[in-house]
JSON list of C-alpha atoms and ligand atoms in Angstrom, two decimals:
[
{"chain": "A", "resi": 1, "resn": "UNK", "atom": "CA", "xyz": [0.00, 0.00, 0.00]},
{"chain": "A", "resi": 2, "resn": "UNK", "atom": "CA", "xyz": [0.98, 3.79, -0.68]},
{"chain": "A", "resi": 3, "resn": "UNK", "atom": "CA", "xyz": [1.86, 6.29, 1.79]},
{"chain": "A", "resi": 4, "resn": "UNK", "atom": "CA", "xyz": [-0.17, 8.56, 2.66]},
{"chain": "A", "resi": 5, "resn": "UNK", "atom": "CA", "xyz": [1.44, 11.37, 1.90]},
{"chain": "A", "resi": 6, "resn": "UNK", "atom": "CA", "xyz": [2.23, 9.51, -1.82]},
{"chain": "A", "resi": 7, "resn": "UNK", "atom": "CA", "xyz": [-1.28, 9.06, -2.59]},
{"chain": "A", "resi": 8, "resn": "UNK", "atom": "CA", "xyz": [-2.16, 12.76, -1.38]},
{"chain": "A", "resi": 9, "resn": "UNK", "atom": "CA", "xyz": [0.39, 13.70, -4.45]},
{"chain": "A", "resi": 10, "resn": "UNK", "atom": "CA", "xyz": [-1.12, 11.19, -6.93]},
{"chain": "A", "resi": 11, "resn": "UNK", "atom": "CA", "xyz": [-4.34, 12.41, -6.18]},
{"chain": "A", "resi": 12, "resn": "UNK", "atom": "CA", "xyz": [-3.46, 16.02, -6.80]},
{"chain": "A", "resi": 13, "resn": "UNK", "atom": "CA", "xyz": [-1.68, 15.56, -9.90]},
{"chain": "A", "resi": 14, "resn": "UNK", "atom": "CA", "xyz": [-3.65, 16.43, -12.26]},
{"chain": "A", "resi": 15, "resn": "UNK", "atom": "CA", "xyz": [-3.96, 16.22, -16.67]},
{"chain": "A", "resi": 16, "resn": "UNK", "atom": "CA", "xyz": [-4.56, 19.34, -17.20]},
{"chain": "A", "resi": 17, "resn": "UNK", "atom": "CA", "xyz": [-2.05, 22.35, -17.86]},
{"chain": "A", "resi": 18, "resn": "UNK", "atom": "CA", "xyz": [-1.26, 22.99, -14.44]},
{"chain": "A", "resi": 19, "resn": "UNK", "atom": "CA", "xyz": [-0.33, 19.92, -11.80]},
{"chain": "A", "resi": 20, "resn": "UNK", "atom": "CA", "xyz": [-3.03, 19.60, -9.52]},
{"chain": "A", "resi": 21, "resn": "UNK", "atom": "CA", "xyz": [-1.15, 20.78, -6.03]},
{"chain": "A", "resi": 22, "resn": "UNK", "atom": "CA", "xyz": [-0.16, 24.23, -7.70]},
{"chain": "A", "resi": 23, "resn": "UNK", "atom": "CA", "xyz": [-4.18, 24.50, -8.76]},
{"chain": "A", "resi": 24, "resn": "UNK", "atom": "CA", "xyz": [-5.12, 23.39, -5.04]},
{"chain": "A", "resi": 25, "resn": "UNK", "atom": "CA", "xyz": [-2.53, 26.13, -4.13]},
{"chain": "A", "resi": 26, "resn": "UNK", "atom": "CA", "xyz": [-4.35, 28.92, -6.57]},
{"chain": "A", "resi": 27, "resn": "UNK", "atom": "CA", "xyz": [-7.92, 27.80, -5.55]},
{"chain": "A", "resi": 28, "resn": "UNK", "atom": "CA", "xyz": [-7.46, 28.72, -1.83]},
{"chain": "A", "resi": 29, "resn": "UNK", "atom": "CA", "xyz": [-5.52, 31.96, -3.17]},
{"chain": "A", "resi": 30, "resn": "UNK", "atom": "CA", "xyz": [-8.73, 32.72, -5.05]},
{"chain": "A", "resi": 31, "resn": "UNK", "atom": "CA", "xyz": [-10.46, 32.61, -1.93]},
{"chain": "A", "resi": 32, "resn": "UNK", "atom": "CA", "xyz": [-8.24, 34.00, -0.03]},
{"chain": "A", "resi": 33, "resn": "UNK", "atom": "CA", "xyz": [-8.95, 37.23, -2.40]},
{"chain": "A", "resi": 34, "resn": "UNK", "atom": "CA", "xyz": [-12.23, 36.72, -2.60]},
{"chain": "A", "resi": 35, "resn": "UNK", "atom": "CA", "xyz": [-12.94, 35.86, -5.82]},
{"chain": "A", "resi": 36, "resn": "UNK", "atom": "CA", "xyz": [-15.43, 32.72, -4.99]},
{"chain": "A", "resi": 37, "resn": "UNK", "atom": "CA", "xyz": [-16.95, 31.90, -8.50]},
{"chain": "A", "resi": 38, "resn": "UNK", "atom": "CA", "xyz": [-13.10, 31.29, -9.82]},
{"chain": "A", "resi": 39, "resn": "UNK", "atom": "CA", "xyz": [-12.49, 29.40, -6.87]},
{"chain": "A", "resi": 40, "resn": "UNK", "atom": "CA", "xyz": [-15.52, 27.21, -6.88]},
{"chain": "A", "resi": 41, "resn": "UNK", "atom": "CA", "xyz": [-15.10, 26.05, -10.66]},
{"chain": "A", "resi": 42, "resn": "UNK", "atom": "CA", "xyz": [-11.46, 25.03, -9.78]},
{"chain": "A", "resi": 43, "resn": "UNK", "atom": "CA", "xyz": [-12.38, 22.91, -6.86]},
{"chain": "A", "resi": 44, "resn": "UNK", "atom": "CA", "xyz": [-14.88, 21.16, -8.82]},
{"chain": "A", "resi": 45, "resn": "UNK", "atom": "CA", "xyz": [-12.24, 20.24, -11.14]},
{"chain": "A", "resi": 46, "resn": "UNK", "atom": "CA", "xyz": [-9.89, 18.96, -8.93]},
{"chain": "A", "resi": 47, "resn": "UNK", "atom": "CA", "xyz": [-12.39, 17.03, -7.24]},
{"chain": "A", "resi": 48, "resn": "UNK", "atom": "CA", "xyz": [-13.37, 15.63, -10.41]},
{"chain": "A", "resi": 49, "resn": "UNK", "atom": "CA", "xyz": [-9.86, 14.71, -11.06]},
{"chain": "A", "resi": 50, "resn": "UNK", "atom": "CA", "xyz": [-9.43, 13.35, -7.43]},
{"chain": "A", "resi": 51, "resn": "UNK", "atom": "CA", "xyz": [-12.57, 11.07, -8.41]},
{"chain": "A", "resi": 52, "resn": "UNK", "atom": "CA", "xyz": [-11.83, 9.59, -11.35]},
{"chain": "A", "resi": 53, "resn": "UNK", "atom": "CA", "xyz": [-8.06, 8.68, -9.37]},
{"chain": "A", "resi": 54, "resn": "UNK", "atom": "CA", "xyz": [-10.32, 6.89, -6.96]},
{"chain": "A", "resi": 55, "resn": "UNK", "atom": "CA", "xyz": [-9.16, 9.48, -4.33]},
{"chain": "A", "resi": 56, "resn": "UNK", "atom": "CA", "xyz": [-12.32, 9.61, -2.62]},
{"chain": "A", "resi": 57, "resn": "UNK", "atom": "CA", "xyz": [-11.17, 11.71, 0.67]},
{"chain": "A", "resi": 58, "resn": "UNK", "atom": "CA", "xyz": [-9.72, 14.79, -1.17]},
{"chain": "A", "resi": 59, "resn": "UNK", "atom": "CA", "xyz": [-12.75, 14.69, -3.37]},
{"chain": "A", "resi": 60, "resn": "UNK", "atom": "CA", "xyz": [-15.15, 14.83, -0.43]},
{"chain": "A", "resi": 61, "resn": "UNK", "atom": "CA", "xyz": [-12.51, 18.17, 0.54]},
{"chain": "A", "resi": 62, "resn": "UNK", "atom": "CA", "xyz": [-12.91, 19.33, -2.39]},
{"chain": "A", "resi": 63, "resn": "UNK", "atom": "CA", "xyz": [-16.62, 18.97, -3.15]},
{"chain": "A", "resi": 64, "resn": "UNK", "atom": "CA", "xyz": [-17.72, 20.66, 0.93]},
{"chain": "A", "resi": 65, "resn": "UNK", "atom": "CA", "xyz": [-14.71, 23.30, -0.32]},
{"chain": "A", "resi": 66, "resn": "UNK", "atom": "CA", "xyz": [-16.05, 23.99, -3.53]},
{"chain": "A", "resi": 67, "resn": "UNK", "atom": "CA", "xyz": [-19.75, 24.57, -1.76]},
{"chain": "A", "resi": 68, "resn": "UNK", "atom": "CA", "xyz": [-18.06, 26.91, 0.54]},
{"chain": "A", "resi": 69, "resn": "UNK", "atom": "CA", "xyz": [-16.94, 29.10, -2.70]},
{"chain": "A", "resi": 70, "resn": "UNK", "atom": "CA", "xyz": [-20.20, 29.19, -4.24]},
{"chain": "A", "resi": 71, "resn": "UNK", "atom": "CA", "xyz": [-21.90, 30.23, -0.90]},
{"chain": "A", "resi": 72, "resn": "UNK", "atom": "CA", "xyz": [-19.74, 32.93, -0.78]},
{"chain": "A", "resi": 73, "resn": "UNK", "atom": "CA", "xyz": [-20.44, 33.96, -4.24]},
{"chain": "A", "resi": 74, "resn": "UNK", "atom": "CA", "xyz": [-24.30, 34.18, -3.06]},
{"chain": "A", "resi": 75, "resn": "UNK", "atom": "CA", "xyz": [-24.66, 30.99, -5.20]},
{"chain": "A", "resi": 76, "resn": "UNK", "atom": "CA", "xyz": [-27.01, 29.35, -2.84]},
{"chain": "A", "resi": 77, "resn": "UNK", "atom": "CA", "xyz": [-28.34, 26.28, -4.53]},
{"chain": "A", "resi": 78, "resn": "UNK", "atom": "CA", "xyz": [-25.01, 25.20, -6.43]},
{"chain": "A", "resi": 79, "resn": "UNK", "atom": "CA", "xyz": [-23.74, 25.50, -2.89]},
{"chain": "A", "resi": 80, "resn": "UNK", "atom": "CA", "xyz": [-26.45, 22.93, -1.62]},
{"chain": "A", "resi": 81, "resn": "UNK", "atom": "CA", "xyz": [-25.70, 20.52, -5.25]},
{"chain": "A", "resi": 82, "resn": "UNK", "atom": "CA", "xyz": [-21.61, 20.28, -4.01]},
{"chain": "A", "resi": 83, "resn": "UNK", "atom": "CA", "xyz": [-22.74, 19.76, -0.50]},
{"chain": "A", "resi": 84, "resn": "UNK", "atom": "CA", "xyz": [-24.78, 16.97, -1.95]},
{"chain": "A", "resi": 85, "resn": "UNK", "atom": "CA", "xyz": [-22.57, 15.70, -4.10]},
{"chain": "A", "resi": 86, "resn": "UNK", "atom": "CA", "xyz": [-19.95, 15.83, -0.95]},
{"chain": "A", "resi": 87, "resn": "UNK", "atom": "CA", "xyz": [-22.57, 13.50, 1.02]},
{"chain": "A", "resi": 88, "resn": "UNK", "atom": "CA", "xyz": [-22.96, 11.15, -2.19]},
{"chain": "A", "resi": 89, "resn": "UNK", "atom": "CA", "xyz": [-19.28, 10.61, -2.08]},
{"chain": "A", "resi": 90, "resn": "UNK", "atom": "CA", "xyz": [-19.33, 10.10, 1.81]},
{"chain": "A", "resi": 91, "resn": "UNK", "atom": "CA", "xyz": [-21.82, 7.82, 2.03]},
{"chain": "A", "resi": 92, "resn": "UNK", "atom": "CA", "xyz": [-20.94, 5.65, -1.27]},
{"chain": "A", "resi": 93, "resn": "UNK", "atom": "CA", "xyz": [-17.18, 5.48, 0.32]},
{"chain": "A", "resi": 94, "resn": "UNK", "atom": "CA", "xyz": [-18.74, 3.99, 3.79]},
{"chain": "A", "resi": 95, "resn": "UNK", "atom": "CA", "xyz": [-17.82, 6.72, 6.02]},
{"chain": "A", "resi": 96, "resn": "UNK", "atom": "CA", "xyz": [-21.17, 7.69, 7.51]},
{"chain": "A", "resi": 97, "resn": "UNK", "atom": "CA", "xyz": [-19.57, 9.03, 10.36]},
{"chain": "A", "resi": 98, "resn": "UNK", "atom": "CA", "xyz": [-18.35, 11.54, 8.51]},
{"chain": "A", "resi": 99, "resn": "UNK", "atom": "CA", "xyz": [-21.19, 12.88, 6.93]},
{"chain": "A", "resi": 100, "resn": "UNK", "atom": "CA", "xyz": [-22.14, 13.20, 11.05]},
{"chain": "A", "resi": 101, "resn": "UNK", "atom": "CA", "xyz": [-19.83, 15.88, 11.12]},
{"chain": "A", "resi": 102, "resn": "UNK", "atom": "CA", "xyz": [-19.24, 17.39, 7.92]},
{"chain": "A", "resi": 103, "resn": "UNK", "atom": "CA", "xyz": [-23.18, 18.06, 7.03]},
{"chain": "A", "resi": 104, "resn": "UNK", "atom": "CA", "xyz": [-23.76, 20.49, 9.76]},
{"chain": "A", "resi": 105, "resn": "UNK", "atom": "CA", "xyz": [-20.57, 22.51, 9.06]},
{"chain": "A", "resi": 106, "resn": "UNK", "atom": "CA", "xyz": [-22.12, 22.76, 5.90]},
{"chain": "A", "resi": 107, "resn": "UNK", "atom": "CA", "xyz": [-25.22, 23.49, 6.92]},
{"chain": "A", "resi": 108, "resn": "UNK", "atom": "CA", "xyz": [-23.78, 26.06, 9.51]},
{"chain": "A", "resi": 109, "resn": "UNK", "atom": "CA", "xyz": [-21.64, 27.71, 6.50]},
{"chain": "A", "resi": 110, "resn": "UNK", "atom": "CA", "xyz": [-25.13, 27.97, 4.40]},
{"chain": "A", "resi": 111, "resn": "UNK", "atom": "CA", "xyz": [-26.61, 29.59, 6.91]},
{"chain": "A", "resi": 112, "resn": "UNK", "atom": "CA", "xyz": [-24.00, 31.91, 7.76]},
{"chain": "A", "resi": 113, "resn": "UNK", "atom": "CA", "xyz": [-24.47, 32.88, 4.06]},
{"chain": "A", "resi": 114, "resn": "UNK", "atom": "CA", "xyz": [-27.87, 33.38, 4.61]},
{"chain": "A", "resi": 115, "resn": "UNK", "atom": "CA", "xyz": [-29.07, 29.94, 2.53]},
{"chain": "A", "resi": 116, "resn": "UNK", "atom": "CA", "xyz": [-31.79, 28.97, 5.30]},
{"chain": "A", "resi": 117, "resn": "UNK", "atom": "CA", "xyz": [-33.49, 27.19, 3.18]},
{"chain": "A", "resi": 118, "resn": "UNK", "atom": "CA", "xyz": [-30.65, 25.28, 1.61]},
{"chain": "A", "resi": 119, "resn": "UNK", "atom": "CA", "xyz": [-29.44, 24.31, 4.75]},
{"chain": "A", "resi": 120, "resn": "UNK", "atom": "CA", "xyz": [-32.07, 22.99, 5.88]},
{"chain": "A", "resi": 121, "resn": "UNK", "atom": "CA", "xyz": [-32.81, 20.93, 3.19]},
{"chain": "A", "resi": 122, "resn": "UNK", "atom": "CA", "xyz": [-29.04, 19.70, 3.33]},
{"chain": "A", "resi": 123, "resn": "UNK", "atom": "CA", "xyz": [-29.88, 18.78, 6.84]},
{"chain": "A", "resi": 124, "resn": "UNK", "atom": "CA", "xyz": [-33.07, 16.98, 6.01]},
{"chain": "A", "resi": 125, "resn": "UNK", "atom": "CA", "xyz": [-31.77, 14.62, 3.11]},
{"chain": "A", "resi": 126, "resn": "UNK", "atom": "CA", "xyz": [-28.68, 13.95, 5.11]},
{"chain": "A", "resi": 127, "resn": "UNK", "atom": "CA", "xyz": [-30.60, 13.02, 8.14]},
{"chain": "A", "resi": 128, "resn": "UNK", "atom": "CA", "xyz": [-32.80, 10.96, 5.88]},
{"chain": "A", "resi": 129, "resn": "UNK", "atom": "CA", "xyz": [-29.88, 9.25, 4.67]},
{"chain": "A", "resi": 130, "resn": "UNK", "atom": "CA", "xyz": [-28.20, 8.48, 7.70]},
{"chain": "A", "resi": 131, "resn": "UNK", "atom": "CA", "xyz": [-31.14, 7.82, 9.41]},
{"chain": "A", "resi": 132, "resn": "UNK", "atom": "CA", "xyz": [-30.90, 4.21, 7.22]},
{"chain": "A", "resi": 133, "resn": "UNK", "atom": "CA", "xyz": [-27.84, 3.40, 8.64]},
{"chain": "A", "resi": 134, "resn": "UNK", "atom": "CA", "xyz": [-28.84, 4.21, 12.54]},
{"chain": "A", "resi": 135, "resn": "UNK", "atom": "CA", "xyz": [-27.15, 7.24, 12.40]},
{"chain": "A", "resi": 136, "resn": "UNK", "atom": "CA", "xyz": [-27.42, 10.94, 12.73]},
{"chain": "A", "resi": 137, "resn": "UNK", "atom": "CA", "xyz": [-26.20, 14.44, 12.47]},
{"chain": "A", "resi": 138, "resn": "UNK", "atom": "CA", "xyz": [-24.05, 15.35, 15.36]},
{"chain": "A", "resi": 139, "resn": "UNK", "atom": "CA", "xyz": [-24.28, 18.96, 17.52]},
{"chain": "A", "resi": 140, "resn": "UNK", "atom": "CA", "xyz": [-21.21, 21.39, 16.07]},
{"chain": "A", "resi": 141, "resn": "UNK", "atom": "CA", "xyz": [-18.64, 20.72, 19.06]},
{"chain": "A", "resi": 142, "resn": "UNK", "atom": "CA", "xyz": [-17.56, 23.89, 20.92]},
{"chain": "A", "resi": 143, "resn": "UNK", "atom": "CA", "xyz": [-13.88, 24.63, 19.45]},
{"chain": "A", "resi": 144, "resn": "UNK", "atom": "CA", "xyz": [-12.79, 27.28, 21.66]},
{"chain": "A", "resi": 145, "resn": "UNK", "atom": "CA", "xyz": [-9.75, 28.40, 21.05]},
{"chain": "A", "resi": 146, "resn": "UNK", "atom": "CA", "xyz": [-6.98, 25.49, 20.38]},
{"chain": "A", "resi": 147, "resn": "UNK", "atom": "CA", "xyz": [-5.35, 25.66, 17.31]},
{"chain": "A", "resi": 148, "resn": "UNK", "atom": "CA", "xyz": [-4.26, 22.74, 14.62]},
{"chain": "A", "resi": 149, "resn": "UNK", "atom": "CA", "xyz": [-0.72, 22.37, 12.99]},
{"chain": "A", "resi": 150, "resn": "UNK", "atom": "CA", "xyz": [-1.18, 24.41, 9.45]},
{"chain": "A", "resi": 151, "resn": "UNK", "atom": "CA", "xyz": [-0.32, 21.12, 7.86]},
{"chain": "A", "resi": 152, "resn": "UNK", "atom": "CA", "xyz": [-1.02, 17.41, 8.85]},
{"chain": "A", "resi": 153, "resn": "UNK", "atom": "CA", "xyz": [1.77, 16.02, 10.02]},
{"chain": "A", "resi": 154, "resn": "UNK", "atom": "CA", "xyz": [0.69, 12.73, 8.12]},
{"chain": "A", "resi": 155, "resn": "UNK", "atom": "CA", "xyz": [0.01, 13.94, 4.76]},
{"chain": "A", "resi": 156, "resn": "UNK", "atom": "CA", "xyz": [1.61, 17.76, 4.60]},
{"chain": "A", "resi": 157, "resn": "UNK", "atom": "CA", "xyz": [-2.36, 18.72, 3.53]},
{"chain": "A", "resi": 158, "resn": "UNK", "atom": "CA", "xyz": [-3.08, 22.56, 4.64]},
{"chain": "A", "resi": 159, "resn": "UNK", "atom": "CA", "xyz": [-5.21, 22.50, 7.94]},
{"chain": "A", "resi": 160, "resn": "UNK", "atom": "CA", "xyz": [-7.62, 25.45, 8.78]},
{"chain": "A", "resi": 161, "resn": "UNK", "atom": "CA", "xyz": [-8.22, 25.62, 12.77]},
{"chain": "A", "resi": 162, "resn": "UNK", "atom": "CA", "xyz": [-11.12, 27.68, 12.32]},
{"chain": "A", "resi": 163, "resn": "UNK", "atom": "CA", "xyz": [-12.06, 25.19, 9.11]},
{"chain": "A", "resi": 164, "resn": "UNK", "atom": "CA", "xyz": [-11.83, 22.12, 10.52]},
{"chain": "A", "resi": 165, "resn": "UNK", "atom": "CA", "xyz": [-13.57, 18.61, 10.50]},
{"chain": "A", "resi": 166, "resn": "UNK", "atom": "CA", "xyz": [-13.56, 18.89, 14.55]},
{"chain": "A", "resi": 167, "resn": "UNK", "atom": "CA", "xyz": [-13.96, 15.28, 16.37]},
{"chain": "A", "resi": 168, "resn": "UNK", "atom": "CA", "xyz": [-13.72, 16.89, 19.97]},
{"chain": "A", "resi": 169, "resn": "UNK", "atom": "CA", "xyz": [-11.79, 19.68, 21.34]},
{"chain": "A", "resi": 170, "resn": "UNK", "atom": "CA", "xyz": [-8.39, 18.15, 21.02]},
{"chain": "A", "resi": 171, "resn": "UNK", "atom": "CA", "xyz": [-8.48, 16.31, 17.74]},
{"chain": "A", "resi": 172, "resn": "UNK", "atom": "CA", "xyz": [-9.38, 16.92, 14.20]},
{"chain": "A", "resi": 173, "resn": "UNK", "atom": "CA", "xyz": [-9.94, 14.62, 10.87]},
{"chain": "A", "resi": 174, "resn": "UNK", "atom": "CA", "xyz": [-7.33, 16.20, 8.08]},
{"chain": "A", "resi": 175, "resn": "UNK", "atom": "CA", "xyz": [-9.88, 16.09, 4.97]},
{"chain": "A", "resi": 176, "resn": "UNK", "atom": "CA", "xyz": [-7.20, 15.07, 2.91]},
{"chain": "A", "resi": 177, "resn": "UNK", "atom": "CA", "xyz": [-6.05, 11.99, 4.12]},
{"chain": "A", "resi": 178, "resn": "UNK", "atom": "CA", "xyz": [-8.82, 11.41, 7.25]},
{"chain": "A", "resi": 179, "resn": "UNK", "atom": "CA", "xyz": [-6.02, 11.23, 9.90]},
{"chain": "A", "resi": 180, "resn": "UNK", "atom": "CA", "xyz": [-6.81, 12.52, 13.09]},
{"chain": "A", "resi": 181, "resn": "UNK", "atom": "CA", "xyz": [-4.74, 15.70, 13.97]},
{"chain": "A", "resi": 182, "resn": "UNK", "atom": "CA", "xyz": [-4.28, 16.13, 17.32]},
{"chain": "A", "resi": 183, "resn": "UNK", "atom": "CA", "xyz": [-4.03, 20.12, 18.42]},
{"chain": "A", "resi": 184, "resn": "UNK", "atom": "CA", "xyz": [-0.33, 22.02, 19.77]},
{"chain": "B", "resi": 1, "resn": "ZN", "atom": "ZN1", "xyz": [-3.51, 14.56, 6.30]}
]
């Protein structure tokens, strides 16, 4: 089996003009700057490149990241489809537990936005779903103020304290290669 850290590379490099990592690098610059609707359409495509490498946790990143940019572009509903599309991948990859955690950051980012209505409907289908498999969404933990690494120490992936897939107040998943990240 790969390394980690190896099959974080493979799954970034990319066919297209630019390799993958340096787009990852210039789609969280875009946001950085603000300019969502640039960010959100490179995203996509990486996490349609991360798919077809069978890199399924960078693709969930990338689909919940790309939502994120088209929330923020006041894109309400193709935020919703990439959350969806984030909870397909979850759930078809077996890793329910996830979508515990990662729908209602979603959900909490939609609403930030001011997408009431597509976070709740995010909420609903993902309960729905989960419901199926005797599970359900879990209460946003309280993060106070520790901080994460800025990378994983497994994988070298940029971490986000106040962006994180939060487990408890301690530890983090690192959506790129589902490590838990503990904080300094
Ligand atoms: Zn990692």
């Amino acid at each position: 089996m790969l390394g980690r850290r190896r099959m974080l590379r493979q799954a970034l490099r990319g066919a297209g003009n630019a390799p993958a990592q340096q787009k990852l690098h210039e789609a969280q610059r875009l946001m950085a700057e603000g300019q969502f609707v640039e960010a959100a359409a490179m995203f996509d495509e990486l996490g349609q490149q991360a798919v077809q490498h069978g890199m399924i946790r960078p693709a969930i990143n990338l689909a919940l990241q790309a939502g994120r940019a088209c929330a923020q572009a006041g894109r309400g509903d193709d935020a919703l489809a990439h959350a969806r599309r984030a909870l397909d991948l979850i759930l078809n990859a077996g890793q329910p537990a996830r979508a515990t955690r990662a729908i209602p950051r979603a959900a909490a980012f939609l609403r930030a936005q001011g997408f009431t209505a597509q976070a709740a409907a995010l909420e609903k289908e993902a309960a729905q779903r989960l419901a199926l498999l005797g599970l359900s969404l879990q209460a946003l933990p309280n993060v106070g103020t520790r901080s994460l690494p800025s990378t994983c120490p497994q994988c070298a992936g940029p971490l986000r304290s106040d962006d994180a897939d939060w487990i408890d107040a301690v530890s983090a998943e690192c959506p790129w290669c589902g490590s838990t990240v503990k904080t300094v």
